[in-house]
Structure formats: C-alpha cells, structure tokens
C-alpha cells in the first residue's frame, strides 16, 4: 500500500514539474494567454482591409473542408462576441464583433466550392474578399436562425446537396438541428432524407 502511495506521489510531483493543468496554473500564464488573444484580435481587426480569408481561419490555401471546419470552430470558440459581452472596453467588443463577422464570412466562402473558386479569381484581381452581394448568400431562412453555427451548417448542407453529396449534407443538417430546432433546418432535413430515399444525387 505504501508503495502505491509512493507511486502516486511521484506521479503528482512529475506532473507538477511539467506544469500539468492540475498542478495549479499561475496567474501569469493566464495573463499571457489573454494578452496573446487580444494581440491576435487587434491584428485581425487591423487587417480587415488587407488580410485574406485564409489568414482569418489560420489555414493554408490547400486546406480541405475538414481542416477549414476545425479551424473555424477552434477560432469561433475564442472569438465569439458572447464571450466579450461584459468586457468594459467598448473598442475591444467592436473589434471582436468585426473579426468574428469576417471569420464567419471566410468560412462560409471557403467551405463552398463555388464561392471558393470565385474568391480565388477575386484575389488574382487584387481583391482580398468577395463583394457582399457575392459572399453573403443569406436568405430569409438563414435569417430566421439564431445560432451562427447552425447557419454555417445550413449553408454547408445546401452546398453539398447541390453537388450531390447527400450523405455529407445529411451529417451537416443533423449537426445544425443539434444546435437549433428551426423550421428551415427541418425543411432541408426532410428534403435530404427524400433525396437519400429515392437515390437521387
């Protein structure tokens, strides 16, 4: 029994030396992370008129759909405006909102093969983003959704369905419904199920 205690004590000591999370984080490390995040927000906000969509997602131009999605959700968790509702710095709140809006726009464009192609053409012409009319394809159904992630999944499901990827579209619409129960999502879900049942692509 004592040997087991010794092993546990040794394991705890080793974790403490490595800075394991359970060993007690220092205030300095938390402050450093906060400062780093704010610096990134400032960088992205300053680049609204120059940075590419890829820069906002932090991925390369060859990123596939899975990489785009993972990058978007990782950044969205840190940059969602709801996290800064009680922030006293109004300027920071405004910058976060602008950055998150561009982040969502970037993902919406790059995750849609058609829009991604248009974006690449636009960048070759010297533009850093698509025009609002081309990149923002939010219709009345999308405006009825409250959850921004549900809107992204709805857009993705539609794009995949248009390209005949019924199974992938079904996965995205299921994820959207897990976030929000809304009529537009249920409608598209029914359409996808019918397409799958008839075997049409």
CSV table of C-alpha atoms in Angstrom, one decimal:
chain,number,residue,atom,x,y,z
A,1,UNK,CA,0.0,0.0,0.0
A,2,UNK,CA,2.8,2.4,0.8
A,3,UNK,CA,4.5,1.6,-2.5
A,4,UNK,CA,1.3,2.6,-4.3
A,5,UNK,CA,1.2,5.9,-2.3
A,6,UNK,CA,4.8,6.5,-3.3
A,7,UNK,CA,4.0,5.9,-6.9
A,8,UNK,CA,1.0,8.3,-6.8
A,9,UNK,CA,3.1,10.9,-5.0
A,10,UNK,CA,5.9,10.6,-7.6
A,11,UNK,CA,3.4,10.9,-10.4
A,12,UNK,CA,1.9,14.0,-8.9
A,13,UNK,CA,5.4,15.5,-8.4
A,14,UNK,CA,6.3,14.8,-12.0
A,15,UNK,CA,3.1,16.4,-13.3
A,16,UNK,CA,3.8,19.5,-11.1
A,17,UNK,CA,7.2,19.9,-12.6
A,18,UNK,CA,5.9,19.6,-16.1
A,19,UNK,CA,3.3,22.3,-15.3
A,20,UNK,CA,0.3,19.9,-15.6
A,21,UNK,CA,-3.0,21.8,-15.5
A,22,UNK,CA,-4.0,20.1,-12.3
A,23,UNK,CA,-0.8,21.3,-10.7
A,24,UNK,CA,-2.2,24.9,-10.4
A,25,UNK,CA,-1.9,27.4,-13.2
A,26,UNK,CA,-0.1,30.6,-12.4
A,27,UNK,CA,-1.8,33.9,-12.9
A,28,UNK,CA,1.0,35.0,-15.2
A,29,UNK,CA,0.3,32.1,-17.7
A,30,UNK,CA,-3.4,33.1,-17.9
A,31,UNK,CA,-2.5,36.7,-18.3
A,32,UNK,CA,-0.1,35.8,-21.1
A,33,UNK,CA,-2.7,33.8,-22.9
A,34,UNK,CA,-5.2,36.7,-22.6
A,35,UNK,CA,-2.6,39.2,-23.8
A,36,UNK,CA,-1.8,36.9,-26.8
A,37,UNK,CA,-5.5,36.6,-27.7
A,38,UNK,CA,-6.0,40.3,-27.5
A,39,UNK,CA,-3.0,40.9,-29.7
A,40,UNK,CA,-4.4,38.4,-32.3
A,41,UNK,CA,-7.8,40.2,-32.2
A,42,UNK,CA,-6.0,43.5,-32.8
A,43,UNK,CA,-4.0,42.0,-35.7
A,44,UNK,CA,-7.1,40.6,-37.4
A,45,UNK,CA,-9.1,43.8,-36.8
A,46,UNK,CA,-6.3,45.9,-38.3
A,47,UNK,CA,-6.3,43.6,-41.3
A,48,UNK,CA,-9.9,43.8,-42.3
A,49,UNK,CA,-9.0,45.6,-45.5
A,50,UNK,CA,-6.0,43.5,-46.4
A,51,UNK,CA,-5.9,40.0,-44.9
A,52,UNK,CA,-7.2,37.0,-46.8
A,53,UNK,CA,-9.9,34.7,-45.7
A,54,UNK,CA,-7.3,32.0,-45.1
A,55,UNK,CA,-5.5,34.3,-42.7
A,56,UNK,CA,-8.6,34.7,-40.6
A,57,UNK,CA,-9.0,31.0,-40.4
A,58,UNK,CA,-5.3,30.4,-39.9
A,59,UNK,CA,-5.0,27.8,-42.7
A,60,UNK,CA,-3.2,27.5,-45.9
A,61,UNK,CA,-4.8,27.8,-49.4
A,62,UNK,CA,-4.8,24.0,-49.8
A,63,UNK,CA,-6.9,23.3,-46.7
A,64,UNK,CA,-9.6,20.8,-47.2
A,65,UNK,CA,-13.2,21.0,-45.8
A,66,UNK,CA,-12.3,19.2,-42.5
A,67,UNK,CA,-9.4,21.5,-41.9
A,68,UNK,CA,-11.5,24.5,-42.6
A,69,UNK,CA,-14.2,23.4,-40.2
A,70,UNK,CA,-11.8,22.5,-37.4
A,71,UNK,CA,-10.1,25.9,-37.8
A,72,UNK,CA,-13.3,27.8,-37.8
A,73,UNK,CA,-14.7,26.2,-34.7
A,74,UNK,CA,-11.4,26.5,-32.8
A,75,UNK,CA,-11.3,30.2,-33.5
A,76,UNK,CA,-15.0,30.8,-33.1
A,77,UNK,CA,-14.8,29.4,-29.6
A,78,UNK,CA,-12.2,32.1,-28.7
A,79,UNK,CA,-13.7,35.0,-30.8
A,80,UNK,CA,-17.4,34.7,-30.4
A,81,UNK,CA,-18.8,38.1,-29.3
A,82,UNK,CA,-20.8,36.5,-26.5
A,83,UNK,CA,-17.5,35.9,-24.7
A,84,UNK,CA,-17.0,39.6,-24.5
A,85,UNK,CA,-20.4,40.9,-23.6
A,86,UNK,CA,-19.2,42.1,-20.1
A,87,UNK,CA,-15.9,43.5,-21.4
A,88,UNK,CA,-15.6,47.1,-20.3
A,89,UNK,CA,-13.5,48.1,-23.3
A,90,UNK,CA,-16.2,49.0,-26.0
A,91,UNK,CA,-13.5,49.2,-28.6
A,92,UNK,CA,-12.4,45.7,-28.0
A,93,UNK,CA,-16.0,44.5,-28.2
A,94,UNK,CA,-16.4,46.2,-31.5
A,95,UNK,CA,-13.2,44.7,-32.9
A,96,UNK,CA,-14.2,41.2,-31.8
A,97,UNK,CA,-17.6,41.6,-33.5
A,98,UNK,CA,-15.9,42.8,-36.7
A,99,UNK,CA,-13.4,39.9,-36.6
A,100,UNK,CA,-16.0,37.3,-35.9
A,101,UNK,CA,-18.2,38.5,-38.7
A,102,UNK,CA,-15.2,38.3,-41.1
A,103,UNK,CA,-14.3,34.9,-39.7
A,104,UNK,CA,-17.8,33.6,-40.4
A,105,UNK,CA,-17.8,35.1,-43.9
A,106,UNK,CA,-14.4,33.5,-44.6
A,107,UNK,CA,-15.7,30.1,-43.6
A,108,UNK,CA,-18.9,30.5,-45.5
A,109,UNK,CA,-17.0,31.3,-48.7
A,110,UNK,CA,-14.1,28.8,-48.4
A,111,UNK,CA,-16.3,25.9,-47.4
A,112,UNK,CA,-18.5,26.4,-50.5
A,113,UNK,CA,-16.6,25.1,-53.6
A,114,UNK,CA,-18.3,27.6,-56.0
A,115,UNK,CA,-17.7,30.6,-53.8
A,116,UNK,CA,-14.1,29.5,-53.1
A,117,UNK,CA,-13.4,29.4,-56.8
A,118,UNK,CA,-14.9,32.9,-57.2
A,119,UNK,CA,-12.8,34.1,-54.3
A,120,UNK,CA,-9.6,32.8,-55.9
A,121,UNK,CA,-10.5,34.7,-59.0
A,122,UNK,CA,-11.1,37.8,-57.0
A,123,UNK,CA,-7.8,37.6,-55.2
A,124,UNK,CA,-6.0,37.3,-58.6
A,125,UNK,CA,-7.7,40.5,-59.5
A,126,UNK,CA,-6.3,42.2,-56.4
A,127,UNK,CA,-9.3,41.8,-54.1
A,128,UNK,CA,-9.0,40.4,-50.5
A,129,UNK,CA,-12.6,39.3,-50.2
A,130,UNK,CA,-15.7,38.8,-52.2
A,131,UNK,CA,-18.2,41.6,-52.5
A,132,UNK,CA,-21.1,41.5,-50.0
A,133,UNK,CA,-23.6,40.5,-52.7
A,134,UNK,CA,-21.5,37.5,-53.7
A,135,UNK,CA,-20.3,36.3,-50.4
A,136,UNK,CA,-23.3,36.9,-48.3
A,137,UNK,CA,-25.9,34.5,-49.6
A,138,UNK,CA,-28.0,34.6,-46.5
A,139,UNK,CA,-31.7,34.3,-47.4
A,140,UNK,CA,-34.8,34.6,-45.4
A,141,UNK,CA,-34.4,31.1,-44.0
A,142,UNK,CA,-30.9,31.8,-42.7
A,143,UNK,CA,-32.0,35.0,-41.1
A,144,UNK,CA,-34.5,33.0,-39.1
A,145,UNK,CA,-31.7,31.1,-37.3
A,146,UNK,CA,-30.3,32.4,-34.1
A,147,UNK,CA,-27.3,30.2,-33.8
A,148,UNK,CA,-24.4,31.3,-36.1
A,149,UNK,CA,-23.0,27.8,-36.2
A,150,UNK,CA,-26.4,26.4,-37.3
A,151,UNK,CA,-26.4,28.9,-40.2
A,152,UNK,CA,-22.9,27.7,-41.2
A,153,UNK,CA,-24.1,24.1,-41.2
A,154,UNK,CA,-27.2,25.0,-43.2
A,155,UNK,CA,-25.0,26.7,-45.8
A,156,UNK,CA,-22.7,23.8,-45.9
A,157,UNK,CA,-25.5,21.2,-46.2
A,158,UNK,CA,-27.1,23.2,-49.1
A,159,UNK,CA,-23.8,23.4,-50.9
A,160,UNK,CA,-23.1,19.7,-50.5
A,161,UNK,CA,-26.7,18.8,-51.6
A,162,UNK,CA,-26.2,20.9,-54.7
A,163,UNK,CA,-23.1,18.8,-55.6
A,164,UNK,CA,-24.8,15.5,-54.9
A,165,UNK,CA,-23.1,14.7,-51.6
A,166,UNK,CA,-26.3,13.6,-49.9
A,167,UNK,CA,-24.7,11.7,-47.0
A,168,UNK,CA,-22.4,14.6,-46.2
A,169,UNK,CA,-25.3,17.1,-46.4
A,170,UNK,CA,-27.3,14.9,-44.0
A,171,UNK,CA,-24.4,15.0,-41.5
A,172,UNK,CA,-24.3,18.8,-41.6
A,173,UNK,CA,-28.0,19.3,-41.3
A,174,UNK,CA,-28.1,16.8,-38.3
A,175,UNK,CA,-25.4,18.9,-36.6
A,176,UNK,CA,-27.4,22.1,-37.3
A,177,UNK,CA,-30.5,20.6,-35.8
A,178,UNK,CA,-28.5,19.6,-32.7
A,179,UNK,CA,-27.7,23.3,-32.2
A,180,UNK,CA,-31.1,24.7,-33.0
A,181,UNK,CA,-34.6,23.3,-33.8
A,182,UNK,CA,-35.9,25.6,-36.5
A,183,UNK,CA,-38.3,25.2,-39.4
A,184,UNK,CA,-35.7,25.9,-42.2
A,185,UNK,CA,-33.4,23.2,-40.8
A,186,UNK,CA,-36.3,20.7,-40.5
A,187,UNK,CA,-37.4,21.5,-44.1
A,188,UNK,CA,-33.9,20.9,-45.5
A,189,UNK,CA,-33.6,17.8,-43.4
A,190,UNK,CA,-36.8,16.4,-45.0
A,191,UNK,CA,-35.5,17.2,-48.4
A,192,UNK,CA,-32.2,15.5,-47.8
A,193,UNK,CA,-34.0,12.4,-46.4
A,194,UNK,CA,-36.2,12.2,-49.5
A,195,UNK,CA,-33.2,12.6,-51.8
A,196,UNK,CA,-31.5,9.8,-50.0
A,197,UNK,CA,-34.6,7.5,-50.1
A,198,UNK,CA,-35.1,8.0,-53.9
A,199,UNK,CA,-31.4,7.6,-54.5
A,200,UNK,CA,-31.2,10.8,-56.4
A,201,UNK,CA,-27.9,12.8,-56.4
